[in-house]
């Protein structure tokens, strides 16, 4: 008997054996209906559940961490005893096959395992960090990166990623801003849905079951990005209005796109930690949004209900987690160790455990693991897809698209190729680990290109590269300044690669000040001065290449550096993509997905704020501003330049008056007025001029990246659906109110043209009040 058929024979005795291991019904394969709602998957899960002991059920809710190609001896024993439902952080076709073999041949019920990993921006081929990918404003590109990442990761035995992270972040001190799409709910929503489709192989979960599609996880639910003071894991203090207007949309978009799993967040909101919130995981997620998939805890977060002071021990923490609706216990052992006692004592209904187990069994069924538990562990595919040329090519395109040109006075960029020498200065110029970014899965730093490697590849041997580190990244040491200054004086051009190392953003990597760390600002200013003072210095190109996982405050550089490129962390192809832009093989067209403040003290600063009763006015002292700083940002949301220029004209609507509930089409003409082909991200914003509640001064409602030839004019058209005009009223109903709106189009959130739109008719209710927070 084939190994897996043993499973069939055990369960064949049950009355529901007919449902075993059948392929997904047609309705779930070929139509828009989500397999997550499949009745067949439910019946199958029920049939297995009937055979399970309480211990086996709790085993299915237990997710244990491994490390690459190993797990501990204890965990191996736990696996054999049926006490493990999933491993995270193990991968490799052979290793996952070995563990799967134990699960499906040596455990009593032979239920296959799920293998999960944080495939955040690539698995082995590393794509740009999500913040950089958001800067492309190209959701099709983000979807493609996720698709390619899934193809590579699944070939290594993985079938579940803890991505996309869609937490809106208005505070760049928070290190995890690098993992999301920035500050804007619209951009966050579009990127969220795109990444879910990419990982899961299509919309609405219909791709799940294919050997190259993986379960996506939308995280961290909810509002993890609103940590007070930008300090990771910190308390979140939010109004219900801001929660629903700003933070909820990207999570909801993932659910609408069919995301199979949701991860609860470490934080509390209004006194209730997410892992204990049946309001969040029940009323909102399951009831309001109709989510049918699986909820996983964050790492150790069930036991953290104890330090949150809502549980007086692990037993109570587990009960709270189950009651709230957390199905899977990541790395905590709380369910597997403590919930049998609680259930036997009647402190937690077995029905709750059953419901969690059903969610787990359903996704295992949907992936087709009961038919072929080894489908993801395929050494042939692993070899074929690891760092496949197509993946590297896609990573390079994505990397180029994420680069944002912040400044380019006197056409400093692109650089000429016939330079005799380039001074390459800065601690990050040859730091391949930083090229990779903050969450590089199985990426190998040795496979990532640095700016040094990129420039070498672009120029060959006729240009001399004079390298000088200048200063370390984050300690104040100026002993390398002299060498850096002399390199800058000597060379024909200067490229300064400065910013943050990759480990200075990401989890638990918040910074109290978002200035350039260490002595790098002074290094840059010294180098710029030295270049200027050298022979031919007034025309010597000096380019600052920033690498960082968050906005940095760089007012002095913005004033004195001739050219600045924001390159974030672009992954395996970082250096090659930067060189493409430095020498003009690619014309940068990315835009900032987050506001760049002038100083840390301006935080929070974001474009879609409310007006206040006293909006800033330099002529009036008693208005909302600072004594010691302008109120405006250094670079606004949506900002980014190009080697060419664009002009906007003829913004118009299909109708200047619509009724509540109607759509309207907006068109604007964009012309490439320069002499190079280039990309422009055409942005569409709206404002509700007078409403029953105070609305943001501007909200992004559309963005389209277009490529225009020199002299070409394109009419870019957006359809604004009714929801584009909706708001949460005072009763938190989603409504469209009649009134005047302003429609803006332009090149960034600050530089726009506008037309008015009149909305007539009665107030229209699109959705009832949000469930009251409790
Ligand atoms: C992070 C999650 C991640 C998990 C597993 C946690 O510490 O908050 O985002 O998915 O670890 O690695």
PDB file of C-alpha atoms in Angstrom, residues 511-621:
ATOM      1  CA  UNK A 511      14.730  54.365  15.959  1.00  0.00           C
ATOM      2  CA  UNK A 512      14.037  57.348  18.189  1.00  0.00           C
ATOM      3  CA  UNK A 513      15.510  59.698  15.617  1.00  0.00           C
ATOM      4  CA  UNK A 514      15.365  59.114  11.882  1.00  0.00           C
ATOM      5  CA  UNK A 515      18.414  61.143  10.955  1.00  0.00           C
ATOM      6  CA  UNK A 516      21.258  59.640   8.990  1.00  0.00           C
ATOM      7  CA  UNK A 517      22.935  57.521  11.669  1.00  0.00           C
ATOM      8  CA  UNK A 518      26.504  57.921  12.955  1.00  0.00           C
ATOM      9  CA  UNK A 519      28.698  60.496  11.266  1.00  0.00           C
ATOM     10  CA  UNK A 520      27.262  59.980   7.789  1.00  0.00           C
ATOM     11  CA  UNK A 521      25.606  63.363   7.432  1.00  0.00           C
ATOM     12  CA  UNK A 522      28.880  65.111   8.259  1.00  0.00           C
ATOM     13  CA  UNK A 523      30.730  62.749   5.941  1.00  0.00           C
ATOM     14  CA  UNK A 524      28.387  63.605   3.083  1.00  0.00           C
ATOM     15  CA  UNK A 525      28.664  67.339   3.680  1.00  0.00           C
ATOM     16  CA  UNK A 526      32.467  67.120   3.915  1.00  0.00           C
ATOM     17  CA  UNK A 527      32.653  65.132   0.682  1.00  0.00           C
ATOM     18  CA  UNK A 528      30.346  67.542  -1.158  1.00  0.00           C
ATOM     19  CA  UNK A 529      32.488  70.472   0.001  1.00  0.00           C
ATOM     20  CA  UNK A 530      35.723  68.732  -1.013  1.00  0.00           C
ATOM     21  CA  UNK A 531      34.347  67.907  -4.466  1.00  0.00           C
ATOM     22  CA  UNK A 532      33.241  71.511  -4.935  1.00  0.00           C
ATOM     23  CA  UNK A 533      36.621  72.895  -3.871  1.00  0.00           C
ATOM     24  CA  UNK A 534      38.603  70.639  -6.234  1.00  0.00           C
ATOM     25  CA  UNK A 535      39.650  71.658  -9.768  1.00  0.00           C
ATOM     26  CA  UNK A 536      36.540  71.660 -11.995  1.00  0.00           C
ATOM     27  CA  UNK A 537      34.517  71.223  -8.836  1.00  0.00           C
ATOM     28  CA  UNK A 538      31.605  73.457  -9.751  1.00  0.00           C
ATOM     29  CA  UNK A 539      30.534  70.990 -12.440  1.00  0.00           C
ATOM     30  CA  UNK A 540      31.751  67.776 -10.823  1.00  0.00           C
ATOM     31  CA  UNK A 541      28.781  65.402 -10.415  1.00  0.00           C
ATOM     32  CA  UNK A 542      28.108  64.356  -6.821  1.00  0.00           C
ATOM     33  CA  UNK A 543      25.320  61.827  -6.296  1.00  0.00           C
ATOM     34  CA  UNK A 544      23.944  60.649  -2.976  1.00  0.00           C
ATOM     35  CA  UNK A 545      22.545  57.113  -3.140  1.00  0.00           C
ATOM     36  CA  UNK A 546      20.411  56.494  -0.078  1.00  0.00           C
ATOM     37  CA  UNK A 547      19.780  52.996   1.263  1.00  0.00           C
ATOM     38  CA  UNK A 548      17.236  52.809   4.052  1.00  0.00           C
ATOM     39  CA  UNK A 549      14.059  51.080   5.199  1.00  0.00           C
ATOM     40  CA  UNK A 550      12.209  54.209   6.266  1.00  0.00           C
ATOM     41  CA  UNK A 551      12.121  57.923   5.466  1.00  0.00           C
ATOM     42  CA  UNK A 552      15.209  59.737   6.719  1.00  0.00           C
ATOM     43  CA  UNK A 553      15.444  63.396   7.649  1.00  0.00           C
ATOM     44  CA  UNK A 554      18.027  64.863   5.290  1.00  0.00           C
ATOM     45  CA  UNK A 555      17.379  68.619   5.060  1.00  0.00           C
ATOM     46  CA  UNK A 556      21.068  69.560   4.738  1.00  0.00           C
ATOM     47  CA  UNK A 557      21.652  67.028   1.992  1.00  0.00           C
ATOM     48  CA  UNK A 558      18.493  68.128   0.207  1.00  0.00           C
ATOM     49  CA  UNK A 559      19.939  71.640   0.223  1.00  0.00           C
ATOM     50  CA  UNK A 560      23.505  70.873  -0.793  1.00  0.00           C
ATOM     51  CA  UNK A 561      23.741  67.543  -2.655  1.00  0.00           C
ATOM     52  CA  UNK A 562      23.411  68.013  -6.424  1.00  0.00           C
ATOM     53  CA  UNK A 563      21.559  64.705  -6.887  1.00  0.00           C
ATOM     54  CA  UNK A 564      19.833  62.256  -4.526  1.00  0.00           C
ATOM     55  CA  UNK A 565      18.503  58.801  -5.339  1.00  0.00           C
ATOM     56  CA  UNK A 566      16.326  56.939  -2.830  1.00  0.00           C
ATOM     57  CA  UNK A 567      17.077  53.261  -3.410  1.00  0.00           C
ATOM     58  CA  UNK A 568      15.748  51.609  -0.219  1.00  0.00           C
ATOM     59  CA  UNK A 569      16.849  47.947  -0.186  1.00  0.00           C
ATOM     60  CA  UNK A 570      16.274  46.497  -3.612  1.00  0.00           C
ATOM     61  CA  UNK A 571      17.228  42.849  -3.097  1.00  0.00           C
ATOM     62  CA  UNK A 572      19.477  40.523  -5.065  1.00  0.00           C
ATOM     63  CA  UNK A 573      19.707  42.933  -7.995  1.00  0.00           C
ATOM     64  CA  UNK A 574      20.215  46.091  -5.928  1.00  0.00           C
ATOM     65  CA  UNK A 575      23.560  47.225  -7.285  1.00  0.00           C
ATOM     66  CA  UNK A 576      22.814  46.389 -10.905  1.00  0.00           C
ATOM     67  CA  UNK A 577      19.523  48.307 -10.780  1.00  0.00           C
ATOM     68  CA  UNK A 578      21.168  51.335  -9.159  1.00  0.00           C
ATOM     69  CA  UNK A 579      23.860  51.332 -11.859  1.00  0.00           C
ATOM     70  CA  UNK A 580      21.136  51.146 -14.532  1.00  0.00           C
ATOM     71  CA  UNK A 581      19.773  54.398 -13.128  1.00  0.00           C
ATOM     72  CA  UNK A 582      23.131  56.082 -12.453  1.00  0.00           C
ATOM     73  CA  UNK A 583      24.229  55.727 -16.072  1.00  0.00           C
ATOM     74  CA  UNK A 584      20.862  56.339 -17.682  1.00  0.00           C
ATOM     75  CA  UNK A 585      20.026  52.839 -18.912  1.00  0.00           C
ATOM     76  CA  UNK A 586      16.851  53.258 -16.938  1.00  0.00           C
ATOM     77  CA  UNK A 587      15.022  56.496 -16.197  1.00  0.00           C
ATOM     78  CA  UNK A 588      13.740  56.443 -12.598  1.00  0.00           C
ATOM     79  CA  UNK A 589      10.004  56.883 -12.095  1.00  0.00           C
ATOM     80  CA  UNK A 590       9.226  55.759  -8.525  1.00  0.00           C
ATOM     81  CA  UNK A 591       7.362  57.999  -6.084  1.00  0.00           C
ATOM     82  CA  UNK A 592       7.441  58.207  -2.306  1.00  0.00           C
ATOM     83  CA  UNK A 593       4.824  55.973  -0.641  1.00  0.00           C
ATOM     84  CA  UNK A 594       5.412  57.865   2.588  1.00  0.00           C
ATOM     85  CA  UNK A 595       6.045  61.490   3.555  1.00  0.00           C
ATOM     86  CA  UNK A 596       9.649  62.507   4.294  1.00  0.00           C
ATOM     87  CA  UNK A 597       9.714  64.843   7.323  1.00  0.00           C
ATOM     88  CA  UNK A 598      12.273  67.601   7.857  1.00  0.00           C
ATOM     89  CA  UNK A 599      12.900  66.469  11.433  1.00  0.00           C
ATOM     90  CA  UNK A 600      11.806  63.643  13.703  1.00  0.00           C
ATOM     91  CA  UNK A 601       9.819  66.149  15.747  1.00  0.00           C
ATOM     92  CA  UNK A 602       7.342  66.591  12.870  1.00  0.00           C
ATOM     93  CA  UNK A 603       6.155  62.980  13.222  1.00  0.00           C
ATOM     94  CA  UNK A 604       3.361  62.088  12.656  1.00  0.00           C
ATOM     95  CA  UNK A 605       3.251  63.935   9.363  1.00  0.00           C
ATOM     96  CA  UNK A 606       1.171  62.530   6.487  1.00  0.00           C
ATOM     97  CA  UNK A 607      -0.518  64.060   3.484  1.00  0.00           C
ATOM     98  CA  UNK A 608      -4.080  62.917   4.165  1.00  0.00           C
ATOM     99  CA  UNK A 609      -4.541  64.793   7.426  1.00  0.00           C
ATOM    100  CA  UNK A 610      -7.580  66.801   8.441  1.00  0.00           C
ATOM    101  CA  UNK A 611      -7.636  70.542   7.984  1.00  0.00           C
ATOM    102  CA  UNK A 612      -8.204  71.619  11.646  1.00  0.00           C
ATOM    103  CA  UNK A 613     -10.069  74.822  12.432  1.00  0.00           C
ATOM    104  CA  UNK A 614      -6.811  76.748  12.153  1.00  0.00           C
ATOM    105  CA  UNK A 615      -4.835  75.401   9.231  1.00  0.00           C
ATOM    106  CA  UNK A 616      -1.238  76.614   9.089  1.00  0.00           C
ATOM    107  CA  UNK A 617      -0.896  80.156   7.778  1.00  0.00           C
ATOM    108  CA  UNK A 618       2.441  81.934   7.960  1.00  0.00           C
ATOM    109  CA  UNK A 619       0.671  85.300   8.215  1.00  0.00           C
ATOM    110  CA  UNK A 620      -1.304  84.257  11.275  1.00  0.00           C
ATOM    111  CA  UNK A 621       0.491  83.326  14.497  1.00  0.00           C
TER     112      UNK A 621
END
